Amino acid sequence: MTLAKAYAATAATSPLVPFQFERRSVGAHDVQIEIAYCGICHSDIHQVRNEWGGSKYPMVPGHEIVGHVTAVGAHVKKFKVGDLAGVGCLVDSCRTCPSCERQLEQFCQKGAAFSYNSTEMDRVTPTQGGYSSAIVTDEAFVLSISPKLDLAAVAPLLCAGITTYSPLRHWKTKAGDKVGVVGLGGLGHMAVKLAAAMGAEVTMLSTSKSKEADARKLGAQHFGLTSDDETFKRLAGQFDLIIDTISAPHDYNKYLGLLRIEGAMVLLGVPPEPTPVAAGSLIFGRRTLSGSLIGGIAETQEMLDFCAEHGIVSDIELIPVQQVNEAYERMMKNDVRYRFVLDLKTL
Ligand code: NAP
Ligand code: ZN
Ligand code: ZN
């Protein structure tokens, strides 16, 4: 066992505070990583504040983890001490169910082990995330990171990157496709970069007029202000695919009207409350409303390799871990450009 330093939530209503806990000893298949950086995902805020229900405390959040390997177990093949490595939202799964066999570990039918606010597959041992100095993870769930990219800016790829890459691939985004991205935060800015790299014509749909210039720099060719009803008239019936990353409740029906016939809208944002969908929003145009959850481990590695090849990283604001509570407040005001990343050296 090694003692890890961390920041943890102890209740839904109090700020994160310094915390210490034991990481398990390195088993035969395990990789131990000294964490250098961890991104802040809006899912961290939802779970810290128990907005989805069932949160367990103390909770060390964080599932956009990168660092250096400091120890490996006897049977580890892919990693050696000193290598760069990453851990995302998944730390284990049953590995034998139909979902796991299809490399969709996020949909493991026995329930995957998520990086925090979850348990190991024994269903007893709590998992703790990346706002911490070290993590020990089975090598099957550890990702290889290219040294070509800025390490701190790679961290958000482990969740924001894969969560947006996976639906773009599933819906076979190709050159010339019209893709709308809704919400310009951590997920949204990665969706713009990745869709543009796949050759799509990207439109940013945002409540923040002040983000228009950035959206264009990130690769969007068009911008629509969603607080203006004219935008929904102007862009009606246009998009092959809409990627919705909004973290708060909003009217899906308005956005469904922007899809072409047989177009699809994919929900990535997980607002705490449900929103009604009118059958007519889908029926008139045989449109699809879908959702997508992160991505499997093989696809996460594919995404990291794609980003290394195309020189894609996240646009980040690197902050000391002591500023985590302030970062949460700024994210709640849509004031993030475009991912906060914690520098764990400051722990
Ligand atoms: P974020 O960085 O806070 O960005 C969310 C963006 O949504 C904001 O910047 C804002 O963009 C827009 N927004 C926020 N409140 C809004 C409102 N009331 N009305 C309209 N637009 C609003 O969050 P994130 O880290 O990208 O995460 C986004 C959501 O995805 C969260 O719910 C998170 O839990 C979820 N998530 C899901 C998965 C998955 O696997 N499906 C994975 C990771 C995260 P504008 O300023 O441009 O309007
Ligand atoms: Zn996340
Ligand atoms: Zn499984």
Short mmCIF file of C-alpha atoms and ligand atoms in Angstrom, two decimals:
data_model
loop_
_atom_site.label_atom_id
_atom_site.label_comp_id
_atom_site.label_asym_id
_atom_site.label_seq_id
_atom_site.Cartn_x
_atom_site.Cartn_y
_atom_site.Cartn_z
CA MET A 1 0.00 0.00 0.00
CA THR A 2 1.15 3.55 -0.62
CA LEU A 3 -0.24 6.70 0.89
CA ALA A 4 -1.70 9.06 -1.72
CA LYS A 5 -2.27 12.76 -1.17
CA ALA A 6 -5.47 14.10 -2.66
CA TYR A 7 -8.34 16.58 -2.67
CA ALA A 8 -11.69 15.08 -1.75
CA ALA A 9 -15.34 15.97 -1.32
CA THR A 10 -16.65 14.92 2.08
CA ALA A 11 -20.29 15.96 1.46
CA ALA A 12 -22.47 17.29 -1.37
CA THR A 13 -22.58 20.79 0.04
CA SER A 14 -19.02 21.48 1.23
CA PRO A 15 -15.91 22.47 -0.76
CA LEU A 16 -13.20 19.95 -1.62
CA VAL A 17 -10.49 19.67 1.04
CA PRO A 18 -7.03 18.04 1.40
CA PHE A 19 -7.27 14.30 2.05
CA GLN A 20 -5.04 11.21 2.31
CA PHE A 21 -5.82 7.58 1.53
CA GLU A 22 -4.12 4.25 0.71
CA ARG A 23 -3.63 3.04 -2.86
CA ARG A 24 -3.39 -0.74 -3.19
CA SER A 25 -0.04 -2.52 -3.60
CA VAL A 26 1.02 -3.15 -7.18
CA GLY A 27 -0.43 -6.52 -8.25
CA ALA A 28 0.95 -8.75 -11.01
CA HIS A 29 -1.11 -7.00 -13.73
CA ASP A 30 -1.01 -3.51 -12.24
CA VAL A 31 0.64 -0.27 -13.31
CA GLN A 32 1.39 2.41 -10.71
CA ILE A 33 1.30 5.96 -12.06
CA GLU A 34 2.57 9.13 -10.42
CA ILE A 35 -0.14 11.55 -11.54
CA ALA A 36 1.18 14.73 -13.15
CA TYR A 37 -2.10 16.28 -14.33
CA CYS A 38 -5.83 15.68 -14.05
CA GLY A 39 -8.56 17.50 -15.99
CA ILE A 40 -11.75 18.78 -14.34
CA CYS A 41 -14.86 17.37 -16.06
CA HIS A 42 -18.36 18.70 -15.41
CA SER A 43 -19.24 15.13 -14.36
CA ASP A 44 -16.94 15.73 -11.37
CA ILE A 45 -19.19 18.61 -10.29
CA HIS A 46 -22.42 16.63 -10.87
CA GLN A 47 -21.10 13.79 -8.69
CA VAL A 48 -19.43 15.88 -5.97
CA ARG A 49 -22.71 17.76 -5.56
CA ASN A 50 -24.76 14.53 -5.74
CA GLU A 51 -26.79 15.87 -8.68
CA TRP A 52 -27.27 12.37 -10.13
CA GLY A 53 -28.00 10.76 -6.73
CA GLY A 54 -26.13 7.95 -4.96
CA SER A 55 -22.83 9.78 -4.47
CA LYS A 56 -20.46 8.20 -1.91
CA TYR A 57 -18.09 10.20 0.33
CA PRO A 58 -15.25 10.80 0.85
CA MET A 59 -14.91 11.15 -2.94
CA VAL A 60 -11.67 11.92 -4.76
CA PRO A 61 -12.94 12.96 -8.21
CA GLY A 62 -11.02 13.05 -11.48
CA HIS A 63 -10.99 10.80 -14.56
CA GLU A 64 -8.71 12.65 -16.95
CA ILE A 65 -5.46 11.30 -15.53
CA VAL A 66 -1.95 11.42 -17.03
CA GLY A 67 1.48 10.84 -15.52
CA HIS A 68 4.55 8.63 -15.43
CA VAL A 69 4.78 4.94 -14.59
CA THR A 70 6.60 4.38 -11.28
CA ALA A 71 6.13 0.60 -10.86
CA VAL A 72 4.75 -2.36 -12.81
CA GLY A 73 3.64 -5.86 -11.77
CA ALA A 74 5.43 -9.04 -12.87
CA HIS A 75 3.00 -9.82 -15.71
CA VAL A 76 2.72 -6.29 -17.16
CA LYS A 77 3.70 -6.24 -20.84
CA LYS A 78 2.75 -2.85 -22.31
CA PHE A 79 4.39 -0.50 -19.78
CA LYS A 80 7.73 -0.03 -18.05
CA VAL A 81 8.91 2.40 -15.37
CA GLY A 82 9.28 5.93 -16.80
CA ASP A 83 6.66 5.55 -19.57
CA LEU A 84 3.89 8.10 -20.00
CA ALA A 85 0.48 6.64 -19.17
CA GLY A 86 -3.14 7.68 -18.82
CA VAL A 87 -6.29 6.51 -17.04
CA GLY A 88 -9.77 7.66 -18.02
CA CYS A 89 -13.25 6.94 -16.65
CA LEU A 90 -12.90 3.13 -16.54
CA VAL A 91 -10.59 1.10 -14.27
CA ASP A 92 -12.06 -2.40 -14.74
CA SER A 93 -14.95 -4.45 -16.13
CA CYS A 94 -15.99 -8.13 -16.14
CA ARG A 95 -14.17 -8.68 -19.47
CA THR A 96 -16.39 -11.61 -20.49
CA CYS A 97 -19.93 -10.27 -21.10
CA PRO A 98 -21.15 -9.49 -24.65
CA SER A 99 -20.42 -5.75 -24.19
CA CYS A 100 -16.88 -6.39 -22.94
CA GLU A 101 -16.31 -8.83 -25.82
CA ARG A 102 -17.31 -6.05 -28.21
CA GLN A 103 -14.75 -3.75 -26.49
CA LEU A 104 -17.58 -1.63 -25.10
CA GLU A 105 -16.43 -1.93 -21.49
CA GLN A 106 -18.37 1.23 -20.58
CA PHE A 107 -21.54 -0.84 -21.08
CA CYS A 108 -20.28 -3.91 -19.17
CA GLN A 109 -23.42 -5.87 -18.29
CA LYS A 110 -22.14 -6.59 -14.80
CA GLY A 111 -21.45 -2.85 -14.34
CA ALA A 112 -18.00 -1.45 -15.08
CA ALA A 113 -15.71 -0.16 -12.34
CA PHE A 114 -15.49 3.59 -12.87
CA SER A 115 -12.50 5.61 -11.71
CA TYR A 116 -14.25 7.18 -8.70
CA ASN A 117 -17.62 7.25 -6.92
CA SER A 118 -17.77 3.56 -7.84
CA THR A 119 -16.23 0.29 -6.63
CA GLU A 120 -13.76 -2.24 -7.94
CA MET A 121 -15.38 -5.33 -9.50
CA ASP A 122 -15.54 -6.89 -5.99
CA ARG A 123 -18.34 -4.32 -5.42
CA VAL A 124 -16.84 -3.51 -2.04
CA THR A 125 -13.61 -1.56 -2.49
CA PRO A 126 -14.31 2.08 -3.33
CA THR A 127 -12.43 3.60 -6.27
CA GLN A 128 -10.82 7.04 -6.01
CA GLY A 129 -9.89 9.32 -8.89
CA GLY A 130 -7.19 11.57 -10.20
CA TYR A 131 -7.20 14.63 -7.94
CA SER A 132 -4.45 12.66 -6.22
CA SER A 133 -0.73 11.97 -6.30
CA ALA A 134 -0.82 8.38 -7.59
CA ILE A 135 -3.08 5.64 -8.95
CA VAL A 136 -2.72 1.86 -9.34
CA THR A 137 -4.67 0.37 -12.28
CA ASP A 138 -4.77 -2.93 -14.16
CA GLU A 139 -2.75 -2.49 -17.36
CA ALA A 140 -5.77 -3.50 -19.47
CA PHE A 141 -7.30 -0.13 -18.50
CA VAL A 142 -4.14 1.99 -18.82
CA LEU A 143 -3.61 4.03 -22.00
CA SER A 144 -0.36 4.82 -23.83
CA ILE A 145 0.37 8.51 -24.33
CA SER A 146 2.51 9.96 -27.13
CA PRO A 147 5.49 12.05 -25.95
CA LYS A 148 4.87 14.30 -28.98
CA LEU A 149 2.01 16.15 -27.27
CA ASP A 150 1.95 18.57 -24.30
CA LEU A 151 1.17 16.22 -21.38
CA ALA A 152 -1.03 18.62 -19.38
CA ALA A 153 -3.14 19.32 -22.48
CA VAL A 154 -3.50 15.58 -23.21
CA ALA A 155 -5.23 14.92 -19.86
CA PRO A 156 -8.73 16.07 -21.00
CA LEU A 157 -8.59 13.68 -23.97
CA LEU A 158 -9.13 10.83 -21.46
CA CYS A 159 -12.77 11.89 -21.00
CA ALA A 160 -13.70 14.95 -23.10
CA GLY A 161 -11.71 13.57 -26.05
CA ILE A 162 -13.09 10.03 -26.13
CA THR A 163 -16.65 11.10 -25.27
CA THR A 164 -16.81 13.28 -28.38
CA TYR A 165 -14.65 11.06 -30.64
CA SER A 166 -16.80 7.97 -30.10
CA PRO A 167 -20.14 9.34 -31.44
CA LEU A 168 -18.37 11.07 -34.35
CA ARG A 169 -16.96 7.65 -35.35
CA HIS A 170 -20.16 5.74 -34.60
CA TRP A 171 -22.15 8.07 -36.88
CA LYS A 172 -19.34 7.79 -39.47
CA THR A 173 -18.52 11.48 -39.70
CA LYS A 174 -16.72 12.20 -42.96
CA ALA A 175 -15.51 15.12 -45.06
CA GLY A 176 -18.32 17.51 -45.91
CA ASP A 177 -20.77 16.33 -43.23
CA LYS A 178 -22.58 19.14 -41.47
CA VAL A 179 -22.04 18.74 -37.73
CA GLY A 180 -23.56 21.01 -35.08
CA VAL A 181 -21.89 21.14 -31.67
CA VAL A 182 -24.05 22.45 -28.82
CA GLY A 183 -22.28 24.04 -25.80
CA LEU A 184 -18.70 25.29 -25.90
CA GLY A 185 -17.09 23.90 -22.77
CA GLY A 186 -14.68 21.00 -22.23
CA LEU A 187 -16.57 18.44 -24.33
CA GLY A 188 -17.78 21.00 -26.88
CA HIS A 189 -14.35 22.33 -27.75
CA MET A 190 -13.02 18.80 -28.28
CA ALA A 191 -16.04 17.95 -30.47
CA VAL A 192 -15.25 20.99 -32.67
CA LYS A 193 -11.57 20.07 -33.00
CA LEU A 194 -12.21 16.38 -33.71
CA ALA A 195 -15.10 16.90 -36.16
CA ALA A 196 -13.04 19.51 -38.04
CA ALA A 197 -10.08 17.08 -38.18
CA MET A 198 -12.42 14.49 -39.74
CA GLY A 199 -13.28 17.05 -42.45
CA ALA A 200 -16.77 18.01 -41.24
CA GLU A 201 -18.27 21.47 -41.72
CA VAL A 202 -18.82 22.45 -38.08
CA THR A 203 -21.32 24.93 -36.64
CA MET A 204 -20.95 25.98 -33.01
CA LEU A 205 -24.30 26.48 -31.21
CA SER A 206 -23.69 28.43 -28.03
CA THR A 207 -25.36 30.69 -25.48
CA SER A 208 -22.14 32.75 -25.24
CA LYS A 209 -21.64 35.32 -28.00
CA SER A 210 -18.22 36.03 -26.45
CA LYS A 211 -17.02 32.55 -27.51
CA GLU A 212 -17.62 33.06 -31.26
CA ALA A 213 -14.04 34.02 -32.17
CA ASP A 214 -12.67 31.07 -30.18
CA ALA A 215 -15.13 28.68 -31.82
CA ARG A 216 -13.82 29.72 -35.22
CA LYS A 217 -10.18 29.30 -34.08
CA LEU A 218 -11.00 25.82 -32.80
CA GLY A 219 -12.26 24.87 -36.28
CA ALA A 220 -15.95 25.85 -36.50
CA GLN A 221 -16.91 27.47 -39.80
CA HIS A 222 -20.20 28.85 -38.52
CA PHE A 223 -21.62 30.11 -35.24
CA GLY A 224 -25.22 30.26 -34.01
CA LEU A 225 -26.29 32.12 -30.88
CA THR A 226 -28.91 29.89 -29.22
CA SER A 227 -30.45 32.64 -27.09
CA ASP A 228 -31.71 34.12 -30.39
CA ASP A 229 -34.77 32.34 -31.89
CA GLU A 230 -33.74 33.53 -35.37
CA THR A 231 -30.81 31.06 -35.17
CA PHE A 232 -33.26 28.13 -35.04
CA LYS A 233 -35.12 29.44 -38.13
CA ARG A 234 -31.92 30.15 -40.06
CA LEU A 235 -30.37 26.74 -39.42
CA ALA A 236 -33.53 24.56 -39.58
CA GLY A 237 -33.15 21.16 -41.30
CA GLN A 238 -29.40 21.44 -41.90
CA PHE A 239 -27.36 19.05 -39.82
CA ASP A 240 -26.36 15.44 -40.41
CA LEU A 241 -25.32 15.13 -36.77
CA ILE A 242 -25.73 17.26 -33.65
CA ILE A 243 -23.50 16.64 -30.61
CA ASP A 244 -25.21 18.07 -27.51
CA THR A 245 -22.84 18.72 -24.58
CA ILE A 246 -25.01 21.00 -22.41
CA SER A 247 -24.77 20.15 -18.71
CA ALA A 248 -28.09 21.79 -17.65
CA PRO A 249 -31.74 21.10 -18.63
CA HIS A 250 -32.74 22.56 -22.03
CA ASP A 251 -35.30 21.98 -24.78
CA TYR A 252 -34.12 19.13 -27.04
CA ASN A 253 -37.05 19.72 -29.44
CA LYS A 254 -35.60 23.03 -30.65
CA TYR A 255 -32.31 21.37 -31.60
CA LEU A 256 -34.01 18.34 -33.21
CA GLY A 257 -35.59 20.81 -35.64
CA LEU A 258 -32.10 21.65 -36.90
CA LEU A 259 -31.51 18.08 -38.18
CA ARG A 260 -31.93 17.15 -41.83
CA ILE A 261 -34.26 14.25 -42.67
CA GLU A 262 -32.81 11.09 -41.02
CA GLY A 263 -30.23 13.14 -39.14
CA ALA A 264 -29.20 12.20 -35.59
CA MET A 265 -28.74 14.14 -32.39
CA VAL A 266 -26.52 12.57 -29.71
CA LEU A 267 -26.85 13.58 -26.08
CA LEU A 268 -23.56 13.69 -24.18
CA GLY A 269 -24.50 16.16 -21.45
CA VAL A 270 -26.28 14.64 -18.44
CA PRO A 271 -28.57 17.31 -16.92
CA PRO A 272 -29.86 16.28 -13.50
CA GLU A 273 -33.56 16.56 -14.51
CA PRO A 274 -35.39 14.95 -17.48
CA THR A 275 -36.76 17.01 -20.40
CA PRO A 276 -39.87 16.09 -22.46
CA VAL A 277 -39.40 15.16 -26.13
CA ALA A 278 -42.38 15.59 -28.51
CA ALA A 279 -42.91 12.59 -30.80
CA GLY A 280 -43.35 15.02 -33.67
CA SER A 281 -39.78 16.28 -33.24
CA LEU A 282 -38.61 12.83 -34.38
CA ILE A 283 -41.47 11.61 -36.62
CA PHE A 284 -41.38 14.52 -39.06
CA GLY A 285 -38.10 13.66 -40.74
CA ARG A 286 -37.45 10.15 -39.30
CA ARG A 287 -34.89 11.73 -37.00
CA THR A 288 -32.91 9.93 -34.33
CA LEU A 289 -32.30 11.03 -30.74
CA SER A 290 -29.51 9.04 -29.13
CA GLY A 291 -26.95 9.18 -26.36
CA SER A 292 -23.37 8.05 -25.94
CA LEU A 293 -21.21 7.20 -22.91
CA ILE A 294 -17.42 7.82 -23.09
CA GLY A 295 -15.91 4.97 -25.19
CA GLY A 296 -14.24 1.58 -24.73
CA ILE A 297 -10.55 1.18 -23.97
CA ALA A 298 -9.52 0.20 -27.52
CA GLU A 299 -11.37 3.18 -28.96
CA THR A 300 -9.81 5.47 -26.33
CA GLN A 301 -6.35 4.34 -27.49
CA GLU A 302 -7.44 4.86 -31.13
CA MET A 303 -8.54 8.42 -30.23
CA LEU A 304 -5.22 9.16 -28.46
CA ASP A 305 -3.31 7.90 -31.52
CA PHE A 306 -5.56 9.98 -33.83
CA CYS A 307 -4.85 13.08 -31.70
CA ALA A 308 -1.07 12.41 -31.76
CA GLU A 309 -1.20 12.05 -35.55
CA HIS A 310 -3.22 15.25 -36.02
CA GLY A 311 -1.51 17.27 -33.25
CA ILE A 312 -4.76 17.67 -31.32
CA VAL A 313 -4.82 18.49 -27.61
CA SER A 314 -7.20 20.35 -25.33
CA ASP A 315 -7.05 24.13 -24.76
CA ILE A 316 -6.39 24.29 -21.04
CA GLU A 317 -6.03 26.54 -18.05
CA LEU A 318 -3.48 24.85 -15.77
CA ILE A 319 -4.21 25.58 -12.11
CA PRO A 320 -2.83 24.56 -8.71
CA VAL A 321 -4.97 21.96 -6.98
CA GLN A 322 -5.84 24.47 -4.24
CA GLN A 323 -7.94 26.39 -6.82
CA VAL A 324 -10.27 23.47 -7.57
CA ASN A 325 -13.30 24.95 -5.78
CA GLU A 326 -12.88 28.24 -7.63
CA ALA A 327 -12.66 26.35 -10.94
CA TYR A 328 -15.99 24.62 -10.16
CA GLU A 329 -17.62 28.03 -9.55
CA ARG A 330 -16.27 29.38 -12.83
CA MET A 331 -17.51 26.31 -14.75
CA MET A 332 -20.98 26.88 -13.31
CA LYS A 333 -20.86 30.36 -14.91
CA ASN A 334 -19.78 28.89 -18.32
CA ASP A 335 -16.44 30.60 -17.70
CA VAL A 336 -14.05 27.86 -18.82
CA ARG A 337 -11.69 28.19 -21.79
CA TYR A 338 -11.88 25.33 -22.31
CA ARG A 339 -10.73 22.83 -19.68
CA PHE A 340 -9.26 23.34 -16.23
CA VAL A 341 -6.38 20.97 -15.54
CA LEU A 342 -4.98 20.43 -12.04
CA ASP A 343 -1.20 20.44 -11.64
CA LEU A 344 -0.72 17.67 -9.06
CA LYS A 345 2.84 18.78 -8.28
CA THR A 346 1.15 21.48 -6.19
CA LEU A 347 -0.46 18.92 -3.84
P1 NAP B 1 -18.53 22.36 -19.24
O1 NAP B 1 -17.08 22.46 -19.60
O2 NAP B 1 -19.02 22.99 -18.00
O3 NAP B 1 -19.35 22.92 -20.51
C1 NAP B 1 -20.75 22.90 -20.60
C2 NAP B 1 -21.21 23.97 -21.58
O4 NAP B 1 -22.62 23.83 -21.77
C3 NAP B 1 -21.02 25.40 -21.09
O5 NAP B 1 -19.74 25.92 -21.31
C4 NAP B 1 -22.08 26.14 -21.89
O6 NAP B 1 -21.62 26.40 -23.21
C5 NAP B 1 -23.21 25.12 -21.98
N1 NAP B 1 -24.24 25.34 -20.95
C6 NAP B 1 -24.10 25.24 -19.60
N2 NAP B 1 -25.25 25.51 -18.97
C7 NAP B 1 -26.14 25.79 -19.94
C8 NAP B 1 -27.53 26.14 -19.95
N3 NAP B 1 -28.22 26.29 -18.80
N4 NAP B 1 -28.14 26.34 -21.14
C9 NAP B 1 -27.45 26.22 -22.29
N5 NAP B 1 -26.15 25.90 -22.36
C10 NAP B 1 -25.50 25.69 -21.20
O7 NAP B 1 -18.98 20.82 -19.15
P2 NAP B 1 -18.30 19.51 -19.83
O8 NAP B 1 -17.23 19.02 -18.94
O9 NAP B 1 -18.06 19.76 -21.25
O10 NAP B 1 -19.51 18.46 -19.65
C11 NAP B 1 -20.76 18.69 -20.29
C12 NAP B 1 -21.77 17.64 -19.88
O11 NAP B 1 -21.37 16.39 -20.43
C13 NAP B 1 -21.93 17.42 -18.39
O12 NAP B 1 -23.30 17.18 -18.11
C14 NAP B 1 -21.11 16.17 -18.13
O13 NAP B 1 -21.54 15.45 -17.00
C15 NAP B 1 -21.40 15.40 -19.39
N6 NAP B 1 -20.44 14.35 -19.72
C16 NAP B 1 -20.94 13.23 -20.30
C17 NAP B 1 -20.08 12.24 -20.71
C18 NAP B 1 -20.63 11.04 -21.43
O14 NAP B 1 -19.94 10.02 -21.50
N7 NAP B 1 -21.81 11.12 -21.99
C19 NAP B 1 -18.71 12.36 -20.49
C20 NAP B 1 -18.23 13.53 -19.92
C21 NAP B 1 -19.11 14.53 -19.53
P3 NAP B 1 -21.92 27.80 -23.99
O15 NAP B 1 -21.29 28.88 -23.14
O16 NAP B 1 -21.25 27.61 -25.29
O17 NAP B 1 -23.40 27.92 -24.13
ZN ZN B 2 -15.73 13.25 -17.71
ZN ZN B 3 -18.56 -7.01 -18.94
#
